[in-house]
């Protein structure tokens, strides 16, 4: 009688549920996973090495392309590391803008996660709903910096510019009538902060809609309850952070436990799971939608009441205004030196970490006093999560592997770096 051998299956990189460029080599016994071996590096672009021959300012746009679902958060950690080395004070208004955009980015990230995780597991409608909301927030990104994805909005010392007074509006064309445009532009008549405030008022209702579709849906629960269970101690040992750690019942959030910028002034809760399975992690992220919404509301109220500078006045770090640069020789020289040679950062080392949508995203910088980093190391949250793929999927079915990849919220930009 022929002996039964395990057979090996390549899951990805072409598979739509592999989220980009994951090649997962599965050893199967029938349909049960005996071993899962993630092969990474297919999106490696050498970001850490490239930073060594770019000025500190030129590296900012590379950060957007790491975790390309949480663009401004990556920039934030990098700018904080540079500011630590420089010893620069960030104006309070810029700190509020950063916190607001960090949370807008968290909602953007979780919307994409929810849509694709639903799609992977078979809930098609979720994808259509979440992308409807992403559109509004993408418009906010575009209004503030001109780009819908790769923002490059944060700068060492603050943010690139203040929030605009107007929002882009829909125009009449052969597809949209004047009446339709009037309806679509109703919440775009005021400033950008008015538009964001309108979004925060509408958003909780949308989250309730998502919950109606999924939370008590029996198929969704059959696919996520008890799948990919990691207990609290093991989650810590595996280096989990963010919703992956909190889903296992560990109360750890850098925004509360190591507050940066103005998070210590914000009123919000940390959602924590109990069972450490895909379902609990889903519930944690759903509650994060509501908490991020609360933070954005608080930032909008403060920003409306408190105008002020949004970038440091130190012209060795931040460029002077255009008008000053065109009327004054000294400002012109500062401007020229900053964009050709770049700022010189004092020798030393710094690590800055933020509570990224996926966990702890850290940037470790070493400076030797030159205008470029001597070394840069990125701490990607998804990297440790993917390392646990084998442990989490052993003994489950192929279909559950898809649910586990979904629950990890994996993006390869920052894993492969």
PDB file of C-alpha atoms in Angstrom, residues 32-322:
ATOM      1  CA  UNK A  32      -5.257  20.433   7.407  1.00  0.00           C
ATOM      2  CA  UNK A  33      -2.202  22.669   7.709  1.00  0.00           C
ATOM      3  CA  UNK A  34       0.756  20.842   9.250  1.00  0.00           C
ATOM      4  CA  UNK A  35       3.244  23.665   8.747  1.00  0.00           C
ATOM      5  CA  UNK A  36       3.138  27.194   7.332  1.00  0.00           C
ATOM      6  CA  UNK A  37       6.340  28.784   6.109  1.00  0.00           C
ATOM      7  CA  UNK A  38       6.088  32.472   5.097  1.00  0.00           C
ATOM      8  CA  UNK A  39       8.640  33.522   2.481  1.00  0.00           C
ATOM      9  CA  UNK A  40       9.134  37.262   2.599  1.00  0.00           C
ATOM     10  CA  UNK A  41      11.364  39.779   0.858  1.00  0.00           C
ATOM     11  CA  UNK A  42       9.473  40.023  -2.435  1.00  0.00           C
ATOM     12  CA  UNK A  43       8.836  43.730  -1.775  1.00  0.00           C
ATOM     13  CA  UNK A  44      12.242  44.543  -0.288  1.00  0.00           C
ATOM     14  CA  UNK A  45      13.343  47.961  -1.527  1.00  0.00           C
ATOM     15  CA  UNK A  46      16.178  48.701   0.872  1.00  0.00           C
ATOM     16  CA  UNK A  47      14.511  51.690   2.563  1.00  0.00           C
ATOM     17  CA  UNK A  48      16.855  51.584   5.565  1.00  0.00           C
ATOM     18  CA  UNK A  49      19.890  51.597   3.286  1.00  0.00           C
ATOM     19  CA  UNK A  50      18.508  54.291   0.979  1.00  0.00           C
ATOM     20  CA  UNK A  51      18.117  56.589   3.993  1.00  0.00           C
ATOM     21  CA  UNK A  52      21.899  56.522   4.469  1.00  0.00           C
ATOM     22  CA  UNK A  53      22.486  58.559   1.318  1.00  0.00           C
ATOM     23  CA  UNK A  54      19.488  60.871   1.455  1.00  0.00           C
ATOM     24  CA  UNK A  55      19.235  63.976   3.614  1.00  0.00           C
ATOM     25  CA  UNK A  56      16.985  63.776   6.660  1.00  0.00           C
ATOM     26  CA  UNK A  57      14.262  65.654   4.797  1.00  0.00           C
ATOM     27  CA  UNK A  58      14.475  63.532   1.640  1.00  0.00           C
ATOM     28  CA  UNK A  59      13.775  60.362   3.625  1.00  0.00           C
ATOM     29  CA  UNK A  60      10.304  61.559   4.723  1.00  0.00           C
ATOM     30  CA  UNK A  61       8.487  60.460   1.502  1.00  0.00           C
ATOM     31  CA  UNK A  62      10.094  56.999   1.737  1.00  0.00           C
ATOM     32  CA  UNK A  63       8.215  56.517   5.014  1.00  0.00           C
ATOM     33  CA  UNK A  64       4.831  56.747   3.240  1.00  0.00           C
ATOM     34  CA  UNK A  65       5.800  53.782   1.122  1.00  0.00           C
ATOM     35  CA  UNK A  66       6.527  51.479   4.051  1.00  0.00           C
ATOM     36  CA  UNK A  67       3.125  50.581   5.416  1.00  0.00           C
ATOM     37  CA  UNK A  68       1.255  52.125   2.507  1.00  0.00           C
ATOM     38  CA  UNK A  69      -2.055  51.865   4.365  1.00  0.00           C
ATOM     39  CA  UNK A  70      -0.950  54.036   7.310  1.00  0.00           C
ATOM     40  CA  UNK A  71       1.047  56.652   5.504  1.00  0.00           C
ATOM     41  CA  UNK A  72       1.206  59.609   7.883  1.00  0.00           C
ATOM     42  CA  UNK A  73       1.795  57.414  10.932  1.00  0.00           C
ATOM     43  CA  UNK A  74       5.068  56.127   9.453  1.00  0.00           C
ATOM     44  CA  UNK A  75       6.194  59.716   8.831  1.00  0.00           C
ATOM     45  CA  UNK A  76       5.257  60.577  12.395  1.00  0.00           C
ATOM     46  CA  UNK A  77       7.619  58.062  13.996  1.00  0.00           C
ATOM     47  CA  UNK A  78      10.469  59.157  11.712  1.00  0.00           C
ATOM     48  CA  UNK A  79       9.918  62.875  12.388  1.00  0.00           C
ATOM     49  CA  UNK A  80       9.775  62.201  16.135  1.00  0.00           C
ATOM     50  CA  UNK A  81      13.127  60.394  15.966  1.00  0.00           C
ATOM     51  CA  UNK A  82      14.733  63.296  14.054  1.00  0.00           C
ATOM     52  CA  UNK A  83      13.215  65.810  16.499  1.00  0.00           C
ATOM     53  CA  UNK A  84      14.622  63.836  19.431  1.00  0.00           C
ATOM     54  CA  UNK A  85      18.116  64.088  17.946  1.00  0.00           C
ATOM     55  CA  UNK A  86      17.689  67.790  17.106  1.00  0.00           C
ATOM     56  CA  UNK A  87      16.028  68.701  20.399  1.00  0.00           C
ATOM     57  CA  UNK A  88      13.404  70.677  18.479  1.00  0.00           C
ATOM     58  CA  UNK A  89      10.128  71.818  20.057  1.00  0.00           C
ATOM     59  CA  UNK A  90       7.068  71.116  17.893  1.00  0.00           C
ATOM     60  CA  UNK A  91       4.404  73.874  18.085  1.00  0.00           C
ATOM     61  CA  UNK A  92       1.304  72.762  19.976  1.00  0.00           C
ATOM     62  CA  UNK A  93      -0.988  73.300  16.973  1.00  0.00           C
ATOM     63  CA  UNK A  94       1.227  71.027  14.867  1.00  0.00           C
ATOM     64  CA  UNK A  95       1.009  68.364  17.600  1.00  0.00           C
ATOM     65  CA  UNK A  96      -2.795  68.490  17.493  1.00  0.00           C
ATOM     66  CA  UNK A  97      -2.782  68.293  13.685  1.00  0.00           C
ATOM     67  CA  UNK A  98      -0.467  65.278  13.859  1.00  0.00           C
ATOM     68  CA  UNK A  99      -2.642  63.495  16.407  1.00  0.00           C
ATOM     69  CA  UNK A 100      -5.749  64.227  14.328  1.00  0.00           C
ATOM     70  CA  UNK A 101      -4.164  62.859  11.165  1.00  0.00           C
ATOM     71  CA  UNK A 102      -2.751  59.832  13.013  1.00  0.00           C
ATOM     72  CA  UNK A 103      -6.300  58.927  13.986  1.00  0.00           C
ATOM     73  CA  UNK A 104      -7.720  59.692  10.523  1.00  0.00           C
ATOM     74  CA  UNK A 105      -5.018  57.366   9.199  1.00  0.00           C
ATOM     75  CA  UNK A 106      -5.955  54.702  11.769  1.00  0.00           C
ATOM     76  CA  UNK A 107      -9.565  54.832  10.556  1.00  0.00           C
ATOM     77  CA  UNK A 108      -8.377  54.658   6.919  1.00  0.00           C
ATOM     78  CA  UNK A 109      -6.226  51.633   7.732  1.00  0.00           C
ATOM     79  CA  UNK A 110      -8.936  49.814   9.672  1.00  0.00           C
ATOM     80  CA  UNK A 111     -11.498  50.503   6.930  1.00  0.00           C
ATOM     81  CA  UNK A 112      -9.253  48.828   4.385  1.00  0.00           C
ATOM     82  CA  UNK A 113      -8.524  45.995   6.826  1.00  0.00           C
ATOM     83  CA  UNK A 114     -12.236  45.431   7.478  1.00  0.00           C
ATOM     84  CA  UNK A 115     -13.150  45.516   3.786  1.00  0.00           C
ATOM     85  CA  UNK A 116     -10.430  43.104   2.688  1.00  0.00           C
ATOM     86  CA  UNK A 117     -10.739  40.814   5.725  1.00  0.00           C
ATOM     87  CA  UNK A 118     -14.468  40.562   5.007  1.00  0.00           C
ATOM     88  CA  UNK A 119     -13.806  39.952   1.321  1.00  0.00           C
ATOM     89  CA  UNK A 120     -11.262  37.188   2.108  1.00  0.00           C
ATOM     90  CA  UNK A 121     -13.768  35.429   4.334  1.00  0.00           C
ATOM     91  CA  UNK A 122     -16.649  35.936   1.891  1.00  0.00           C
ATOM     92  CA  UNK A 123     -18.493  39.095   3.005  1.00  0.00           C
ATOM     93  CA  UNK A 124     -18.458  41.060  -0.242  1.00  0.00           C
ATOM     94  CA  UNK A 125     -20.680  43.956   0.885  1.00  0.00           C
ATOM     95  CA  UNK A 126     -18.221  45.112   3.566  1.00  0.00           C
ATOM     96  CA  UNK A 127     -15.689  46.043   0.927  1.00  0.00           C
ATOM     97  CA  UNK A 128     -18.137  48.337  -0.875  1.00  0.00           C
ATOM     98  CA  UNK A 129     -19.218  50.047   2.351  1.00  0.00           C
ATOM     99  CA  UNK A 130     -15.745  50.675   3.774  1.00  0.00           C
ATOM    100  CA  UNK A 131     -14.419  52.141   0.544  1.00  0.00           C
ATOM    101  CA  UNK A 132     -17.303  54.627   0.510  1.00  0.00           C
ATOM    102  CA  UNK A 133     -15.995  56.078   3.807  1.00  0.00           C
ATOM    103  CA  UNK A 134     -12.351  55.887   2.752  1.00  0.00           C
ATOM    104  CA  UNK A 135     -13.221  58.220  -0.116  1.00  0.00           C
ATOM    105  CA  UNK A 136     -14.122  61.067   2.270  1.00  0.00           C
ATOM    106  CA  UNK A 137     -10.938  60.665   4.289  1.00  0.00           C
ATOM    107  CA  UNK A 138      -8.820  60.410   1.144  1.00  0.00           C
ATOM    108  CA  UNK A 139     -10.295  63.769   0.127  1.00  0.00           C
ATOM    109  CA  UNK A 140      -9.044  65.175   3.446  1.00  0.00           C
ATOM    110  CA  UNK A 141      -5.554  63.844   2.716  1.00  0.00           C
ATOM    111  CA  UNK A 142      -5.696  65.370  -0.757  1.00  0.00           C
ATOM    112  CA  UNK A 143      -6.918  68.746   0.513  1.00  0.00           C
ATOM    113  CA  UNK A 144      -4.110  69.049   3.034  1.00  0.00           C
ATOM    114  CA  UNK A 145      -1.131  67.914   0.975  1.00  0.00           C
ATOM    115  CA  UNK A 146      -2.193  67.316  -2.628  1.00  0.00           C
ATOM    116  CA  UNK A 147      -1.785  63.524  -2.557  1.00  0.00           C
ATOM    117  CA  UNK A 148      -4.366  60.885  -1.724  1.00  0.00           C
ATOM    118  CA  UNK A 149      -1.937  58.235  -0.522  1.00  0.00           C
ATOM    119  CA  UNK A 150       1.738  59.220  -0.296  1.00  0.00           C
ATOM    120  CA  UNK A 151       1.223  62.349   1.733  1.00  0.00           C
ATOM    121  CA  UNK A 152       4.709  63.555   2.802  1.00  0.00           C
ATOM    122  CA  UNK A 153       2.875  66.031   5.042  1.00  0.00           C
ATOM    123  CA  UNK A 154       4.774  65.750   8.330  1.00  0.00           C
ATOM    124  CA  UNK A 155       8.147  67.477   8.662  1.00  0.00           C
ATOM    125  CA  UNK A 156      10.811  67.367  11.360  1.00  0.00           C
ATOM    126  CA  UNK A 157       9.633  70.289  13.498  1.00  0.00           C
ATOM    127  CA  UNK A 158       5.924  70.226  12.627  1.00  0.00           C
ATOM    128  CA  UNK A 159       3.808  69.813   9.507  1.00  0.00           C
ATOM    129  CA  UNK A 160       4.248  71.150   5.979  1.00  0.00           C
ATOM    130  CA  UNK A 161       1.436  73.726   6.127  1.00  0.00           C
ATOM    131  CA  UNK A 162      -1.676  74.692   8.053  1.00  0.00           C
ATOM    132  CA  UNK A 163      -5.082  73.170   7.331  1.00  0.00           C
ATOM    133  CA  UNK A 164      -6.817  74.678   4.270  1.00  0.00           C
ATOM    134  CA  UNK A 165      -9.905  76.903   4.559  1.00  0.00           C
ATOM    135  CA  UNK A 166     -11.766  75.166   1.738  1.00  0.00           C
ATOM    136  CA  UNK A 167     -12.504  71.648   0.582  1.00  0.00           C
ATOM    137  CA  UNK A 168     -12.422  70.590  -3.097  1.00  0.00           C
ATOM    138  CA  UNK A 169     -15.960  70.426  -4.514  1.00  0.00           C
ATOM    139  CA  UNK A 170     -17.695  68.230  -7.077  1.00  0.00           C
ATOM    140  CA  UNK A 171     -18.276  69.970 -10.399  1.00  0.00           C
ATOM    141  CA  UNK A 172     -21.133  69.527 -12.867  1.00  0.00           C
ATOM    142  CA  UNK A 173     -20.244  67.173 -15.735  1.00  0.00           C
ATOM    143  CA  UNK A 174     -22.044  64.755 -18.032  1.00  0.00           C
ATOM    144  CA  UNK A 175     -22.299  62.205 -15.220  1.00  0.00           C
ATOM    145  CA  UNK A 176     -23.329  64.568 -12.395  1.00  0.00           C
ATOM    146  CA  UNK A 177     -26.212  67.025 -12.580  1.00  0.00           C
ATOM    147  CA  UNK A 178     -26.268  70.381 -10.758  1.00  0.00           C
ATOM    148  CA  UNK A 179     -28.717  68.977  -8.183  1.00  0.00           C
ATOM    149  CA  UNK A 180     -26.500  65.935  -7.557  1.00  0.00           C
ATOM    150  CA  UNK A 181     -23.427  68.174  -7.132  1.00  0.00           C
ATOM    151  CA  UNK A 182     -25.321  70.407  -4.698  1.00  0.00           C
ATOM    152  CA  UNK A 183     -26.192  67.365  -2.587  1.00  0.00           C
ATOM    153  CA  UNK A 184     -22.615  66.023  -2.664  1.00  0.00           C
ATOM    154  CA  UNK A 185     -21.124  69.429  -1.838  1.00  0.00           C
ATOM    155  CA  UNK A 186     -23.445  70.122   1.111  1.00  0.00           C
ATOM    156  CA  UNK A 187     -20.781  69.272   3.718  1.00  0.00           C
ATOM    157  CA  UNK A 188     -17.922  70.814   1.694  1.00  0.00           C
ATOM    158  CA  UNK A 189     -19.071  74.421   1.937  1.00  0.00           C
ATOM    159  CA  UNK A 190     -17.078  75.266   5.080  1.00  0.00           C
ATOM    160  CA  UNK A 191     -13.431  74.742   6.061  1.00  0.00           C
ATOM    161  CA  UNK A 192     -11.627  71.418   6.145  1.00  0.00           C
ATOM    162  CA  UNK A 193     -12.228  71.185   9.912  1.00  0.00           C
ATOM    163  CA  UNK A 194     -15.985  71.572   9.289  1.00  0.00           C
ATOM    164  CA  UNK A 195     -15.816  68.717   6.787  1.00  0.00           C
ATOM    165  CA  UNK A 196     -13.920  66.488   9.248  1.00  0.00           C
ATOM    166  CA  UNK A 197     -16.402  67.379  12.000  1.00  0.00           C
ATOM    167  CA  UNK A 198     -19.279  66.425   9.712  1.00  0.00           C
ATOM    168  CA  UNK A 199     -17.533  63.093   9.040  1.00  0.00           C
ATOM    169  CA  UNK A 200     -17.084  62.402  12.766  1.00  0.00           C
ATOM    170  CA  UNK A 201     -20.807  63.013  13.286  1.00  0.00           C
ATOM    171  CA  UNK A 202     -21.753  60.570  10.516  1.00  0.00           C
ATOM    172  CA  UNK A 203     -19.137  57.882  11.162  1.00  0.00           C
ATOM    173  CA  UNK A 204     -20.538  56.156  14.325  1.00  0.00           C
ATOM    174  CA  UNK A 205     -23.705  55.321  12.350  1.00  0.00           C
ATOM    175  CA  UNK A 206     -21.550  53.687   9.643  1.00  0.00           C
ATOM    176  CA  UNK A 207     -19.697  51.617  12.249  1.00  0.00           C
ATOM    177  CA  UNK A 208     -23.069  50.457  13.591  1.00  0.00           C
ATOM    178  CA  UNK A 209     -23.951  49.372  10.035  1.00  0.00           C
ATOM    179  CA  UNK A 210     -20.741  47.308   9.805  1.00  0.00           C
ATOM    180  CA  UNK A 211     -21.506  45.706  13.160  1.00  0.00           C
ATOM    181  CA  UNK A 212     -25.051  44.886  12.014  1.00  0.00           C
ATOM    182  CA  UNK A 213     -23.592  43.111   8.984  1.00  0.00           C
ATOM    183  CA  UNK A 214     -20.852  41.161  10.740  1.00  0.00           C
ATOM    184  CA  UNK A 215     -20.793  41.047  14.549  1.00  0.00           C
ATOM    185  CA  UNK A 216     -23.671  38.604  15.051  1.00  0.00           C
ATOM    186  CA  UNK A 217     -23.505  37.087  11.558  1.00  0.00           C
ATOM    187  CA  UNK A 218     -23.283  33.322  12.128  1.00  0.00           C
ATOM    188  CA  UNK A 219     -21.102  32.643   9.077  1.00  0.00           C
ATOM    189  CA  UNK A 220     -18.667  35.369  10.171  1.00  0.00           C
ATOM    190  CA  UNK A 221     -18.565  33.929  13.695  1.00  0.00           C
ATOM    191  CA  UNK A 222     -18.032  30.384  12.399  1.00  0.00           C
ATOM    192  CA  UNK A 223     -15.069  31.662  10.378  1.00  0.00           C
ATOM    193  CA  UNK A 224     -13.440  33.747  13.161  1.00  0.00           C
ATOM    194  CA  UNK A 225     -14.402  32.471  16.647  1.00  0.00           C
ATOM    195  CA  UNK A 226     -11.711  30.164  18.031  1.00  0.00           C
ATOM    196  CA  UNK A 227      -9.458  30.625  14.996  1.00  0.00           C
ATOM    197  CA  UNK A 228      -5.837  31.714  15.437  1.00  0.00           C
ATOM    198  CA  UNK A 229      -5.948  31.717  19.238  1.00  0.00           C
ATOM    199  CA  UNK A 230      -2.943  33.219  21.043  1.00  0.00           C
ATOM    200  CA  UNK A 231      -3.026  33.620  24.820  1.00  0.00           C
ATOM    201  CA  UNK A 232      -1.743  36.736  26.596  1.00  0.00           C
ATOM    202  CA  UNK A 233       1.647  35.347  27.704  1.00  0.00           C
ATOM    203  CA  UNK A 234       2.403  33.826  24.318  1.00  0.00           C
ATOM    204  CA  UNK A 235       1.400  37.053  22.559  1.00  0.00           C
ATOM    205  CA  UNK A 236       3.992  38.925  24.653  1.00  0.00           C
ATOM    206  CA  UNK A 237       6.662  36.314  23.930  1.00  0.00           C
ATOM    207  CA  UNK A 238       5.977  36.537  20.194  1.00  0.00           C
ATOM    208  CA  UNK A 239       6.445  40.306  20.251  1.00  0.00           C
ATOM    209  CA  UNK A 240       2.852  41.138  19.319  1.00  0.00           C
ATOM    210  CA  UNK A 241       1.760  44.765  19.611  1.00  0.00           C
ATOM    211  CA  UNK A 242      -1.360  46.762  18.779  1.00  0.00           C
ATOM    212  CA  UNK A 243      -4.723  45.020  18.249  1.00  0.00           C
ATOM    213  CA  UNK A 244      -2.977  41.621  17.988  1.00  0.00           C
ATOM    214  CA  UNK A 245      -1.745  42.016  21.592  1.00  0.00           C
ATOM    215  CA  UNK A 246      -4.853  43.734  22.953  1.00  0.00           C
ATOM    216  CA  UNK A 247      -7.064  41.053  21.369  1.00  0.00           C
ATOM    217  CA  UNK A 248      -5.333  38.560  23.675  1.00  0.00           C
ATOM    218  CA  UNK A 249      -6.276  40.584  26.748  1.00  0.00           C
ATOM    219  CA  UNK A 250      -3.101  42.613  27.340  1.00  0.00           C
ATOM    220  CA  UNK A 251      -3.764  46.288  28.101  1.00  0.00           C
ATOM    221  CA  UNK A 252      -0.914  47.962  26.239  1.00  0.00           C
ATOM    222  CA  UNK A 253      -1.231  51.069  24.098  1.00  0.00           C
ATOM    223  CA  UNK A 254       1.633  53.531  23.606  1.00  0.00           C
ATOM    224  CA  UNK A 255      -0.856  56.406  23.376  1.00  0.00           C
ATOM    225  CA  UNK A 256      -1.785  55.767  27.032  1.00  0.00           C
ATOM    226  CA  UNK A 257       1.295  54.126  28.512  1.00  0.00           C
ATOM    227  CA  UNK A 258       4.033  56.194  26.833  1.00  0.00           C
ATOM    228  CA  UNK A 259       2.066  59.231  25.606  1.00  0.00           C
ATOM    229  CA  UNK A 260       3.604  61.293  22.811  1.00  0.00           C
ATOM    230  CA  UNK A 261       2.457  64.605  21.267  1.00  0.00           C
ATOM    231  CA  UNK A 262      -0.860  65.544  22.936  1.00  0.00           C
ATOM    232  CA  UNK A 263      -2.342  62.084  23.539  1.00  0.00           C
ATOM    233  CA  UNK A 264      -2.147  62.693  27.308  1.00  0.00           C
ATOM    234  CA  UNK A 265      -4.780  65.445  26.855  1.00  0.00           C
ATOM    235  CA  UNK A 266      -7.157  63.180  24.934  1.00  0.00           C
ATOM    236  CA  UNK A 267     -10.082  61.333  26.450  1.00  0.00           C
ATOM    237  CA  UNK A 268     -10.358  57.822  24.987  1.00  0.00           C
ATOM    238  CA  UNK A 269     -10.511  54.168  25.990  1.00  0.00           C
ATOM    239  CA  UNK A 270      -8.378  51.157  25.013  1.00  0.00           C
ATOM    240  CA  UNK A 271     -10.472  48.234  23.718  1.00  0.00           C
ATOM    241  CA  UNK A 272      -9.184  44.871  24.989  1.00  0.00           C
ATOM    242  CA  UNK A 273     -10.239  41.341  24.005  1.00  0.00           C
ATOM    243  CA  UNK A 274     -10.458  38.184  26.123  1.00  0.00           C
ATOM    244  CA  UNK A 275      -9.970  35.085  23.992  1.00  0.00           C
ATOM    245  CA  UNK A 276      -7.181  36.106  21.628  1.00  0.00           C
ATOM    246  CA  UNK A 277      -8.946  34.761  18.527  1.00  0.00           C
ATOM    247  CA  UNK A 278      -9.752  36.404  15.169  1.00  0.00           C
ATOM    248  CA  UNK A 279     -13.178  37.458  16.436  1.00  0.00           C
ATOM    249  CA  UNK A 280     -11.805  39.308  19.479  1.00  0.00           C
ATOM    250  CA  UNK A 281      -9.249  41.111  17.341  1.00  0.00           C
ATOM    251  CA  UNK A 282     -12.092  42.109  15.010  1.00  0.00           C
ATOM    252  CA  UNK A 283     -14.082  43.494  17.959  1.00  0.00           C
ATOM    253  CA  UNK A 284     -11.034  45.436  19.220  1.00  0.00           C
ATOM    254  CA  UNK A 285     -10.541  47.125  15.864  1.00  0.00           C
ATOM    255  CA  UNK A 286     -14.245  47.914  15.571  1.00  0.00           C
ATOM    256  CA  UNK A 287     -14.098  49.704  18.918  1.00  0.00           C
ATOM    257  CA  UNK A 288     -10.910  51.491  17.807  1.00  0.00           C
ATOM    258  CA  UNK A 289     -13.012  53.087  15.049  1.00  0.00           C
ATOM    259  CA  UNK A 290     -15.179  54.721  17.711  1.00  0.00           C
ATOM    260  CA  UNK A 291     -12.270  55.748  19.943  1.00  0.00           C
ATOM    261  CA  UNK A 292     -10.324  57.276  17.033  1.00  0.00           C
ATOM    262  CA  UNK A 293     -13.473  59.157  16.111  1.00  0.00           C
ATOM    263  CA  UNK A 294     -13.621  60.574  19.650  1.00  0.00           C
ATOM    264  CA  UNK A 295     -10.002  61.731  19.459  1.00  0.00           C
ATOM    265  CA  UNK A 296     -10.547  63.397  16.063  1.00  0.00           C
ATOM    266  CA  UNK A 297     -13.585  65.259  17.479  1.00  0.00           C
ATOM    267  CA  UNK A 298     -11.493  66.606  20.378  1.00  0.00           C
ATOM    268  CA  UNK A 299      -8.700  67.698  18.010  1.00  0.00           C
ATOM    269  CA  UNK A 300     -11.156  69.472  15.686  1.00  0.00           C
ATOM    270  CA  UNK A 301     -12.658  71.423  18.602  1.00  0.00           C
ATOM    271  CA  UNK A 302      -9.222  72.499  19.839  1.00  0.00           C
ATOM    272  CA  UNK A 303      -7.889  73.400  16.367  1.00  0.00           C
ATOM    273  CA  UNK A 304     -10.936  75.566  15.618  1.00  0.00           C
ATOM    274  CA  UNK A 305     -10.339  77.597  18.767  1.00  0.00           C
ATOM    275  CA  UNK A 306      -6.537  77.889  18.687  1.00  0.00           C
ATOM    276  CA  UNK A 307      -4.748  79.255  15.619  1.00  0.00           C
ATOM    277  CA  UNK A 308      -0.951  79.377  15.657  1.00  0.00           C
ATOM    278  CA  UNK A 309       2.261  78.261  13.940  1.00  0.00           C
ATOM    279  CA  UNK A 310       2.410  74.705  12.582  1.00  0.00           C
ATOM    280  CA  UNK A 311       6.176  74.281  12.163  1.00  0.00           C
ATOM    281  CA  UNK A 312       9.175  75.316  14.228  1.00  0.00           C
ATOM    282  CA  UNK A 313      10.635  78.781  13.686  1.00  0.00           C
ATOM    283  CA  UNK A 314      14.199  77.425  13.599  1.00  0.00           C
ATOM    284  CA  UNK A 315      15.283  77.954   9.978  1.00  0.00           C
ATOM    285  CA  UNK A 316      18.117  75.455  10.328  1.00  0.00           C
ATOM    286  CA  UNK A 317      15.375  72.789  10.499  1.00  0.00           C
ATOM    287  CA  UNK A 318      12.321  74.228   8.714  1.00  0.00           C
ATOM    288  CA  UNK A 319      12.271  76.520   5.674  1.00  0.00           C
ATOM    289  CA  UNK A 320      11.245  80.178   6.048  1.00  0.00           C
ATOM    290  CA  UNK A 321       7.961  81.330   4.496  1.00  0.00           C
ATOM    291  CA  UNK A 322       7.918  81.969   0.726  1.00  0.00           C
TER     292      UNK A 322
END
